[in-house]
mmCIF file of C-alpha atoms and ligand atoms in Angstrom:
data_model
loop_
_atom_site.group_PDB
_atom_site.id
_atom_site.type_symbol
_atom_site.label_atom_id
_atom_site.label_comp_id
_atom_site.label_asym_id
_atom_site.label_seq_id
_atom_site.Cartn_x
_atom_site.Cartn_y
_atom_site.Cartn_z
ATOM 1 C CA MET A 1 -21.712 46.917 -10.045
ATOM 2 C CA VAL A 2 -21.765 43.182 -10.563
ATOM 3 C CA ILE A 3 -21.048 41.460 -13.858
ATOM 4 C CA ILE A 4 -22.447 37.959 -14.138
ATOM 5 C CA ALA A 5 -20.692 35.681 -16.615
ATOM 6 C CA LYS A 6 -22.436 32.740 -18.222
ATOM 7 C CA LYS A 7 -21.914 29.252 -16.856
ATOM 8 C CA GLY A 8 -18.787 27.655 -18.296
ATOM 9 C CA THR A 9 -17.037 30.926 -19.255
ATOM 10 C CA SER A 10 -13.308 30.274 -19.567
ATOM 11 C CA ASP A 11 -10.814 31.724 -17.089
ATOM 12 C CA GLU A 12 -9.145 33.484 -19.992
ATOM 13 C CA LYS A 13 -12.282 35.468 -20.794
ATOM 14 C CA ILE A 14 -12.832 36.309 -17.120
ATOM 15 C CA ASN A 15 -9.231 37.482 -16.830
ATOM 16 C CA THR A 16 -9.624 39.683 -19.913
ATOM 17 C CA ILE A 17 -12.642 41.478 -18.527
ATOM 18 C CA VAL A 18 -11.012 41.837 -15.106
ATOM 19 C CA SER A 19 -7.856 43.347 -16.548
ATOM 20 C CA ASP A 20 -9.909 45.710 -18.759
ATOM 21 C CA LEU A 21 -11.710 46.948 -15.650
ATOM 22 C CA ARG A 22 -8.536 47.274 -13.599
ATOM 23 C CA LYS A 23 -6.966 49.356 -16.368
ATOM 24 C CA GLN A 24 -9.821 51.804 -15.770
ATOM 25 C CA GLY A 25 -8.781 52.117 -12.130
ATOM 26 C CA LEU A 26 -11.552 49.888 -10.784
ATOM 27 C CA THR A 27 -11.212 46.921 -8.479
ATOM 28 C CA ALA A 28 -12.692 43.682 -9.754
ATOM 29 C CA ASP A 29 -13.061 40.588 -7.582
ATOM 30 C CA VAL A 30 -14.061 37.267 -9.057
ATOM 31 C CA ARG A 31 -16.287 34.742 -7.273
ATOM 32 C CA LYS A 32 -16.928 31.415 -8.865
ATOM 33 C CA SER A 33 -19.718 29.107 -7.890
ATOM 34 C CA LYS A 34 -21.107 25.982 -9.525
ATOM 35 C CA GLU A 35 -23.807 28.052 -11.158
ATOM 36 C CA LYS A 36 -22.054 31.202 -12.312
ATOM 37 C CA THR A 37 -19.085 33.512 -12.084
ATOM 38 C CA VAL A 38 -19.711 36.878 -10.483
ATOM 39 C CA ILE A 39 -17.320 39.808 -10.927
ATOM 40 C CA GLY A 40 -17.804 42.465 -8.257
ATOM 41 C CA VAL A 41 -16.649 45.880 -9.444
ATOM 42 C CA VAL A 42 -15.961 48.795 -7.105
ATOM 43 C CA GLY A 43 -14.944 52.342 -7.997
ATOM 44 C CA ASN A 44 -16.318 54.921 -10.394
ATOM 45 C CA THR A 45 -18.532 52.419 -12.213
ATOM 46 C CA ARG A 46 -20.471 55.204 -13.950
ATOM 47 C CA ALA A 47 -17.553 55.568 -16.336
ATOM 48 C CA VAL A 48 -17.794 51.910 -17.388
ATOM 49 C CA ASN A 49 -19.062 51.241 -20.908
ATOM 50 C CA THR A 50 -21.787 48.788 -19.900
ATOM 51 C CA LYS A 51 -23.081 48.421 -23.461
ATOM 52 C CA GLU A 52 -19.707 47.172 -24.600
ATOM 53 C CA ILE A 53 -19.511 44.737 -21.701
ATOM 54 C CA THR A 54 -22.994 43.293 -22.215
ATOM 55 C CA SER A 55 -22.204 42.834 -25.901
ATOM 56 C CA ARG A 56 -19.559 40.247 -24.959
ATOM 57 C CA ASP A 57 -21.178 36.886 -25.631
ATOM 58 C CA TYR A 58 -20.142 35.405 -22.278
ATOM 59 C CA VAL A 59 -21.727 38.157 -20.182
ATOM 60 C CA GLU A 60 -25.157 37.211 -18.854
ATOM 61 C CA GLU A 61 -26.037 40.503 -17.205
ATOM 62 C CA ILE A 62 -24.822 43.547 -15.320
ATOM 63 C CA VAL A 63 -26.497 44.359 -12.029
ATOM 64 C CA ALA A 64 -26.109 47.751 -10.385
ATOM 65 C CA VAL A 65 -25.491 47.469 -6.626
ATOM 66 C CA ASP A 66 -27.340 50.413 -5.179
ATOM 67 C CA THR A 67 -26.265 49.926 -1.568
ATOM 68 C CA PRO A 68 -23.287 51.925 -0.248
ATOM 69 C CA TYR A 69 -21.642 48.684 0.873
ATOM 70 C CA LYS A 70 -20.441 46.559 -2.014
ATOM 71 C CA ARG A 71 -18.135 43.781 -0.876
ATOM 72 C CA ALA A 72 -20.439 43.022 2.037
ATOM 73 C CA ALA A 73 -23.481 42.924 -0.253
ATOM 74 C CA ARG A 74 -25.157 39.644 -1.101
ATOM 75 C CA ALA A 75 -25.063 40.599 -4.797
ATOM 76 C CA PHE A 76 -21.266 40.498 -4.728
ATOM 77 C CA HIS A 77 -21.223 37.022 -3.285
ATOM 78 C CA PRO A 78 -24.491 35.169 -3.823
ATOM 79 C CA GLU A 79 -23.510 32.233 -1.634
ATOM 80 C CA ASN A 80 -23.090 32.434 2.143
ATOM 81 C CA THR A 81 -19.550 33.177 3.220
ATOM 82 C CA ILE A 82 -17.992 30.712 5.620
ATOM 83 C CA VAL A 83 -15.305 32.247 7.834
ATOM 84 C CA HIS A 84 -12.844 29.704 9.202
ATOM 85 C CA VAL A 85 -11.693 30.459 12.738
ATOM 86 C CA ALA A 86 -8.658 28.230 13.268
ATOM 87 C CA GLY A 87 -10.509 25.354 11.629
ATOM 88 C CA VAL A 88 -13.968 26.132 13.038
ATOM 89 C CA PRO A 89 -16.330 27.114 10.221
ATOM 90 C CA VAL A 90 -18.721 29.990 10.934
ATOM 91 C CA GLY A 91 -21.507 30.578 8.418
ATOM 92 C CA GLY A 92 -22.081 27.075 7.100
ATOM 93 C CA LYS A 93 -24.563 24.426 8.185
ATOM 94 C CA LYS A 94 -22.844 23.884 11.529
ATOM 95 C CA LEU A 95 -23.712 26.357 14.264
ATOM 96 C CA ALA A 96 -20.878 28.158 15.995
ATOM 97 C CA VAL A 97 -21.155 28.349 19.772
ATOM 98 C CA ILE A 98 -18.895 30.951 21.343
ATOM 99 C CA ALA A 99 -18.843 30.870 25.143
ATOM 100 C CA GLY A 100 -16.753 32.016 28.066
ATOM 101 C CA PRO A 101 -16.542 34.714 30.693
ATOM 102 C CA CYS A 102 -16.992 38.404 30.071
ATOM 103 C CA SER A 103 -13.492 39.003 31.371
ATOM 104 C CA ILE A 104 -10.505 36.849 32.152
ATOM 105 C CA GLU A 105 -9.868 36.923 35.911
ATOM 106 C CA THR A 106 -7.433 34.174 36.936
ATOM 107 C CA THR A 107 -5.763 31.165 35.317
ATOM 108 C CA GLU A 108 -8.032 28.804 37.282
ATOM 109 C CA GLN A 109 -11.144 30.720 36.248
ATOM 110 C CA ILE A 110 -10.431 30.822 32.513
ATOM 111 C CA GLU A 111 -9.055 27.288 32.326
ATOM 112 C CA GLY A 112 -12.040 25.939 34.268
ATOM 113 C CA VAL A 113 -14.540 27.649 31.981
ATOM 114 C CA ALA A 114 -12.564 26.597 28.895
ATOM 115 C CA GLN A 115 -12.780 22.973 29.940
ATOM 116 C CA ALA A 116 -16.515 23.230 30.692
ATOM 117 C CA VAL A 117 -17.220 24.944 27.362
ATOM 118 C CA GLY A 118 -15.242 22.298 25.478
ATOM 119 C CA GLU A 119 -16.876 19.387 27.302
ATOM 120 C CA ALA A 120 -20.355 20.748 26.646
ATOM 121 C CA GLY A 121 -19.552 21.028 22.930
ATOM 122 C CA GLY A 122 -18.880 24.756 22.526
ATOM 123 C CA SER A 123 -16.747 25.645 19.529
ATOM 124 C CA ILE A 124 -14.908 28.882 20.432
ATOM 125 C CA LEU A 125 -13.751 30.240 23.813
ATOM 126 C CA ARG A 126 -14.401 33.885 24.600
ATOM 127 C CA GLY A 127 -12.864 36.104 27.263
ATOM 128 C CA GLY A 128 -12.037 39.786 27.529
ATOM 129 C CA ALA A 129 -8.571 41.019 28.464
ATOM 130 C CA PHE A 130 -9.161 44.639 27.438
ATOM 131 C CA LYS A 131 -12.583 45.726 28.665
ATOM 132 C CA PRO A 132 -14.474 48.774 27.387
ATOM 133 C CA ARG A 133 -16.130 49.845 30.662
ATOM 134 C CA SER A 134 -18.575 52.724 31.058
ATOM 135 C CA SER A 135 -16.704 53.813 34.180
ATOM 136 C CA PRO A 136 -12.957 54.531 34.215
ATOM 137 C CA TYR A 137 -12.964 53.276 37.834
ATOM 138 C CA ALA A 138 -14.359 49.834 36.936
ATOM 139 C CA PHE A 139 -12.098 46.821 36.299
ATOM 140 C CA GLN A 140 -10.511 47.404 32.895
ATOM 141 C CA GLY A 141 -9.372 43.833 32.269
ATOM 142 C CA LEU A 142 -6.067 42.123 32.968
ATOM 143 C CA GLY A 143 -4.545 43.391 29.719
ATOM 144 C CA ASP A 144 -1.593 41.565 28.141
ATOM 145 C CA SER A 145 -1.313 38.933 30.858
ATOM 146 C CA GLY A 146 -5.047 38.161 30.612
ATOM 147 C CA LEU A 147 -4.809 37.721 26.875
ATOM 148 C CA HIS A 148 -1.943 35.321 27.371
ATOM 149 C CA MET A 149 -3.985 33.338 29.915
ATOM 150 C CA LEU A 150 -6.852 33.087 27.439
ATOM 151 C CA ILE A 151 -4.594 31.771 24.674
ATOM 152 C CA THR A 152 -3.125 29.165 27.019
ATOM 153 C CA ALA A 153 -6.587 28.089 28.235
ATOM 154 C CA GLY A 154 -7.879 27.836 24.667
ATOM 155 C CA ARG A 155 -4.925 25.766 23.493
ATOM 156 C CA LYS A 156 -5.285 23.407 26.476
ATOM 157 C CA ALA A 157 -9.013 22.927 25.842
ATOM 158 C CA LYS A 158 -8.405 22.718 22.066
ATOM 159 C CA LEU A 159 -10.690 25.657 21.389
ATOM 160 C CA PRO A 160 -9.946 28.708 19.224
ATOM 161 C CA VAL A 161 -10.265 31.967 21.133
ATOM 162 C CA VAL A 162 -11.946 35.314 20.595
ATOM 163 C CA THR A 163 -11.078 38.467 22.500
ATOM 164 C CA GLU A 164 -11.768 42.163 22.075
ATOM 165 C CA ILE A 165 -9.307 44.720 20.756
ATOM 166 C CA LEU A 166 -9.789 48.306 21.904
ATOM 167 C CA SER A 167 -7.108 50.056 19.909
ATOM 168 C CA ALA A 168 -5.131 49.539 16.708
ATOM 169 C CA HIS A 169 -1.990 50.065 18.826
ATOM 170 C CA LYS A 170 -2.500 46.605 20.246
ATOM 171 C CA LEU A 171 -2.898 44.857 16.904
ATOM 172 C CA ASP A 172 0.709 43.669 16.653
ATOM 173 C CA PHE A 173 0.407 42.120 20.092
ATOM 174 C CA PHE A 174 -2.851 40.352 19.132
ATOM 175 C CA LEU A 175 -1.178 39.009 15.993
ATOM 176 C CA SER A 176 1.962 37.902 17.794
ATOM 177 C CA GLU A 177 -0.148 36.055 20.383
ATOM 178 C CA ASN A 178 -2.091 34.516 17.478
ATOM 179 C CA VAL A 179 -5.589 35.414 18.680
ATOM 180 C CA ASP A 180 -7.839 33.305 16.421
ATOM 181 C CA LEU A 181 -10.752 35.734 16.143
ATOM 182 C CA ILE A 182 -10.473 39.440 16.977
ATOM 183 C CA GLN A 183 -13.575 41.092 18.390
ATOM 184 C CA VAL A 184 -14.491 44.690 17.638
ATOM 185 C CA GLY A 185 -16.880 45.671 20.400
ATOM 186 C CA ALA A 186 -20.085 47.632 20.010
ATOM 187 C CA ARG A 187 -18.411 50.843 21.168
ATOM 188 C CA ASN A 188 -15.724 50.568 18.513
ATOM 189 C CA MET A 189 -17.928 49.616 15.572
ATOM 190 C CA GLN A 190 -17.228 52.972 13.958
ATOM 191 C CA ASN A 191 -13.585 53.266 14.929
ATOM 192 C CA PHE A 192 -12.646 53.426 11.285
ATOM 193 C CA GLU A 193 -8.882 53.475 11.838
ATOM 194 C CA LEU A 194 -9.171 50.267 13.835
ATOM 195 C CA LEU A 195 -11.381 48.706 11.148
ATOM 196 C CA LYS A 196 -8.903 49.633 8.417
ATOM 197 C CA ALA A 197 -5.988 48.233 10.407
ATOM 198 C CA LEU A 198 -7.873 44.939 10.872
ATOM 199 C CA GLY A 199 -8.691 45.009 7.167
ATOM 200 C CA ARG A 200 -4.987 44.948 6.358
ATOM 201 C CA THR A 201 -4.646 41.634 8.195
ATOM 202 C CA ARG A 202 -6.309 38.395 7.151
ATOM 203 C CA LYS A 203 -7.445 37.554 10.698
ATOM 204 C CA PRO A 204 -11.115 36.724 11.216
ATOM 205 C CA VAL A 205 -12.941 39.665 12.820
ATOM 206 C CA LEU A 206 -16.085 39.486 14.973
ATOM 207 C CA LEU A 207 -17.795 42.806 14.337
ATOM 208 C CA LYS A 208 -20.376 43.668 16.955
ATOM 209 C CA ARG A 209 -23.233 45.970 16.078
ATOM 210 C CA GLY A 210 -22.931 49.418 17.633
ATOM 211 C CA LEU A 211 -25.325 50.346 20.411
ATOM 212 C CA SER A 212 -27.288 52.633 18.133
ATOM 213 C CA ALA A 213 -26.114 51.570 14.706
ATOM 214 C CA THR A 214 -28.501 50.984 11.849
ATOM 215 C CA ILE A 215 -28.110 47.811 9.832
ATOM 216 C CA GLU A 216 -26.636 49.853 7.001
ATOM 217 C CA GLU A 217 -24.055 51.503 9.284
ATOM 218 C CA TRP A 218 -23.121 48.076 10.609
ATOM 219 C CA LEU A 219 -22.626 46.707 7.097
ATOM 220 C CA MET A 220 -20.615 49.806 6.175
ATOM 221 C CA SER A 221 -18.280 49.005 9.055
ATOM 222 C CA ALA A 222 -17.880 45.491 7.645
ATOM 223 C CA GLU A 223 -17.152 47.146 4.303
ATOM 224 C CA TYR A 224 -14.303 49.144 5.899
ATOM 225 C CA ILE A 225 -12.603 45.899 6.882
ATOM 226 C CA MET A 226 -13.326 44.204 3.558
ATOM 227 C CA SER A 227 -12.273 47.194 1.448
ATOM 228 C CA GLU A 228 -8.738 46.697 2.775
ATOM 229 C CA GLY A 229 -8.786 43.087 1.593
ATOM 230 C CA ASN A 230 -9.894 41.142 4.668
ATOM 231 C CA GLU A 231 -13.083 39.277 3.840
ATOM 232 C CA ASN A 232 -13.122 37.262 7.072
ATOM 233 C CA VAL A 233 -15.843 39.207 8.831
ATOM 234 C CA ILE A 234 -18.441 37.720 11.182
ATOM 235 C CA LEU A 235 -21.243 40.036 12.276
ATOM 236 C CA CYS A 236 -22.610 39.928 15.820
ATOM 237 C CA GLU A 237 -25.998 41.281 16.858
ATOM 238 C CA ARG A 238 -25.804 42.155 20.573
ATOM 239 C CA GLY A 239 -28.857 44.305 21.180
ATOM 240 C CA ILE A 240 -29.429 47.966 20.508
ATOM 241 C CA ARG A 241 -30.485 50.972 22.589
ATOM 242 C CA THR A 242 -34.201 51.609 22.567
ATOM 243 C CA PHE A 243 -36.643 53.316 24.937
ATOM 244 C CA GLU A 244 -37.021 49.981 26.756
ATOM 245 C CA SER A 245 -35.070 49.753 29.970
ATOM 246 C CA TYR A 246 -36.238 46.416 31.409
ATOM 247 C CA THR A 247 -33.551 44.634 29.439
ATOM 248 C CA ARG A 248 -30.009 46.007 29.151
ATOM 249 C CA ASN A 249 -30.527 46.430 25.405
ATOM 250 C CA THR A 250 -33.179 45.294 22.930
ATOM 251 C CA LEU A 251 -32.244 42.166 21.011
ATOM 252 C CA ASP A 252 -32.981 42.841 17.355
ATOM 253 C CA LEU A 253 -33.627 39.415 15.890
ATOM 254 C CA GLY A 254 -35.222 40.974 12.817
ATOM 255 C CA ALA A 255 -31.756 42.321 12.037
ATOM 256 C CA VAL A 256 -30.500 38.756 11.648
ATOM 257 C CA LEU A 257 -33.029 38.167 8.873
ATOM 258 C CA ALA A 258 -32.249 41.528 7.284
ATOM 259 C CA VAL A 259 -28.505 40.984 7.323
ATOM 260 C CA LYS A 260 -28.844 37.474 5.904
ATOM 261 C CA LYS A 261 -30.797 38.952 3.006
ATOM 262 C CA LEU A 262 -28.588 41.978 2.425
ATOM 263 C CA SER A 263 -25.222 40.337 2.994
ATOM 264 C CA HIS A 264 -23.400 37.040 2.543
ATOM 265 C CA LEU A 265 -21.482 37.429 5.809
ATOM 266 C CA PRO A 266 -22.147 35.110 8.755
ATOM 267 C CA VAL A 267 -24.072 36.573 11.672
ATOM 268 C CA VAL A 268 -24.054 35.384 15.269
ATOM 269 C CA VAL A 269 -26.155 36.618 18.176
ATOM 270 C CA ASP A 270 -25.014 37.592 21.663
ATOM 271 C CA PRO A 271 -28.077 37.366 23.928
ATOM 272 C CA SER A 272 -26.017 38.035 27.087
ATOM 273 C CA HIS A 273 -25.265 41.693 26.370
ATOM 274 C CA ALA A 274 -28.694 42.132 24.786
ATOM 275 C CA ALA A 275 -30.679 40.923 27.804
ATOM 276 C CA GLY A 276 -28.377 41.746 30.697
ATOM 277 C CA LYS A 277 -30.341 39.127 32.665
ATOM 278 C CA ARG A 278 -29.110 35.571 32.918
ATOM 279 C CA TRP A 279 -32.552 33.964 33.052
ATOM 280 C CA MET A 280 -33.275 35.193 29.514
ATOM 281 C CA VAL A 281 -30.015 34.114 27.891
ATOM 282 C CA SER A 282 -30.764 30.484 26.944
ATOM 283 C CA ASP A 283 -34.211 31.195 25.518
ATOM 284 C CA LEU A 284 -32.942 34.145 23.484
ATOM 285 C CA ALA A 285 -30.063 32.023 22.207
ATOM 286 C CA LYS A 286 -32.565 29.420 21.012
ATOM 287 C CA ALA A 287 -34.687 32.134 19.390
ATOM 288 C CA ALA A 288 -31.583 33.392 17.573
ATOM 289 C CA VAL A 289 -30.893 29.940 16.159
ATOM 290 C CA ALA A 290 -34.557 29.520 15.214
ATOM 291 C CA VAL A 291 -34.474 32.767 13.240
ATOM 292 C CA GLY A 292 -31.400 31.714 11.261
ATOM 293 C CA ALA A 293 -28.331 32.991 13.111
ATOM 294 C CA ASP A 294 -25.111 31.166 12.250
ATOM 295 C CA GLY A 295 -24.215 30.874 15.889
ATOM 296 C CA ILE A 296 -24.422 32.382 19.335
ATOM 297 C CA MET A 297 -22.078 33.988 21.817
ATOM 298 C CA VAL A 298 -22.884 33.651 25.511
ATOM 299 C CA GLU A 299 -21.141 34.651 28.717
ATOM 300 C CA VAL A 300 -20.387 31.715 31.021
ATOM 301 C CA HIS A 301 -18.902 31.973 34.525
ATOM 302 C CA ALA A 302 -18.466 29.298 37.198
ATOM 303 C CA ASN A 303 -19.680 31.697 39.878
ATOM 304 C CA PRO A 304 -21.635 34.502 38.188
ATOM 305 C CA ASP A 305 -22.385 36.341 41.431
ATOM 306 C CA LYS A 306 -18.646 36.749 41.986
ATOM 307 C CA ALA A 307 -17.770 37.668 38.387
ATOM 308 C CA TRP A 308 -15.605 40.769 37.999
ATOM 309 C CA CYS A 309 -17.658 41.890 35.031
ATOM 310 C CA ASP A 310 -21.196 41.212 33.712
ATOM 311 C CA GLY A 311 -22.112 38.620 36.355
ATOM 312 C CA PRO A 312 -25.870 39.342 36.164
ATOM 313 C CA GLN A 313 -25.946 38.184 32.548
ATOM 314 C CA SER A 314 -23.558 35.242 32.893
ATOM 315 C CA ILE A 315 -24.855 31.681 32.940
ATOM 316 C CA THR A 316 -23.197 28.807 34.775
ATOM 317 C CA PRO A 317 -21.445 25.925 33.013
ATOM 318 C CA ALA A 318 -24.382 23.670 34.011
ATOM 319 C CA VAL A 319 -26.918 25.990 32.357
ATOM 320 C CA PHE A 320 -24.650 26.249 29.337
ATOM 321 C CA ALA A 321 -24.541 22.439 29.055
ATOM 322 C CA GLU A 322 -28.368 22.355 29.167
ATOM 323 C CA LEU A 323 -28.502 25.015 26.466
ATOM 324 C CA MET A 324 -26.235 22.890 24.292
ATOM 325 C CA GLN A 325 -28.600 19.922 24.736
ATOM 326 C CA ASP A 326 -31.546 22.066 23.662
ATOM 327 C CA LEU A 327 -29.624 23.421 20.678
ATOM 328 C CA ARG A 328 -28.800 19.868 19.606
ATOM 329 C CA ARG A 329 -32.529 19.186 19.365
ATOM 330 C CA LEU A 330 -33.373 22.530 17.794
ATOM 331 C CA ALA A 331 -30.611 22.688 15.170
ATOM 332 C CA PRO A 332 -31.990 19.987 12.819
ATOM 333 C CA VAL A 333 -35.426 21.628 12.879
ATOM 334 C CA VAL A 334 -33.914 24.679 11.203
ATOM 335 C CA GLY A 335 -31.608 22.710 8.899
ATOM 336 C CA ARG A 336 -28.509 23.069 11.042
ATOM 337 C CA SER A 337 -26.144 20.827 12.908
ATOM 338 C CA ILE A 338 -24.115 21.460 16.005
HETATM 339 C C1 PEP B 1 -18.210 41.871 25.424
HETATM 340 O O1 PEP B 1 -18.416 41.041 24.518
HETATM 341 O O2 PEP B 1 -17.769 41.575 26.543
HETATM 342 C C2 PEP B 1 -18.612 43.278 25.203
HETATM 343 C C3 PEP B 1 -18.083 44.277 25.896
HETATM 344 O O3 PEP B 1 -19.558 43.370 24.278
HETATM 345 P P1 PEP B 1 -20.258 44.638 23.591
HETATM 346 O O4 PEP B 1 -19.198 45.319 22.792
HETATM 347 O O5 PEP B 1 -21.309 43.995 22.728
HETATM 348 O O6 PEP B 1 -20.837 45.493 24.667
HETATM 349 MN MN1 MN B 2 -19.554 41.360 28.916
#
């Protein structure tokens, strides 16, 4: 349920209504914008005396939120949320460009890519230290030492970093290393214990869409994080499983439009894991921006054919720099900057 207060309602009146609701065991979060104040109410809202609330002269209207996700719903937060990743805004006018290798391999590799990403104008460095591989015999990532190499490379190149967490057991380590943005991979989108643990932090979370998750399931996973108090959630569309096997997954760009309508959270698109083919990555990234994504995430490797993980879908630093040039021309067409 959302209570909309009239423009200019005093803080005192807002506080009164909030404390009345909290006394009834409900949670009430206040969002103020230039236009109005919105109070998002979660809990057993059926017990709320809506007649009494609407009779208060400063209440404009009460809107029932009929989706199972509440805090992630657009109604709870009419304006777009901007998540700040160590000073880099994601969700505003400026596009976020996340780039880097699938996995961290060596100091030279990650520092070289970091420098190339920074020079080309990328905004966040990616790199996996803990890799969720389909085969237990495949390279699983360098683990703690890889994560440390990523942090060092990011700090040197003056780029915030994003890396994937596989288990809540590693959360303390991620926090102590000060990872700027913690990625929940597609395979963990419904690892609810992990989501709740991340929700108890205030770290920005990049929540990838599960391989076969509906948009509603994806937003419910965001809700898990937000229900624990962490509102810093960035969604990432990375392709879903369909009957099509030409591409690794099927990039669902319609989902970007749907999520932008249903939710206030920023959404970025990862065309690398969606396509699985490097020749498609730049064009799909441009399509994502054209459709309204708040940013992109692409895999970049200096020598993709030698990459330890996801080489076929990795682009070179030179191709990445060309993509950045194209995005600079495209961004203003869709009301964005880069
Ligand atoms: C990744 O980003 O390297 C990754 C494993 O992604 P996903 O969870 O989307 O497969
Ligand atoms: Mn990958």
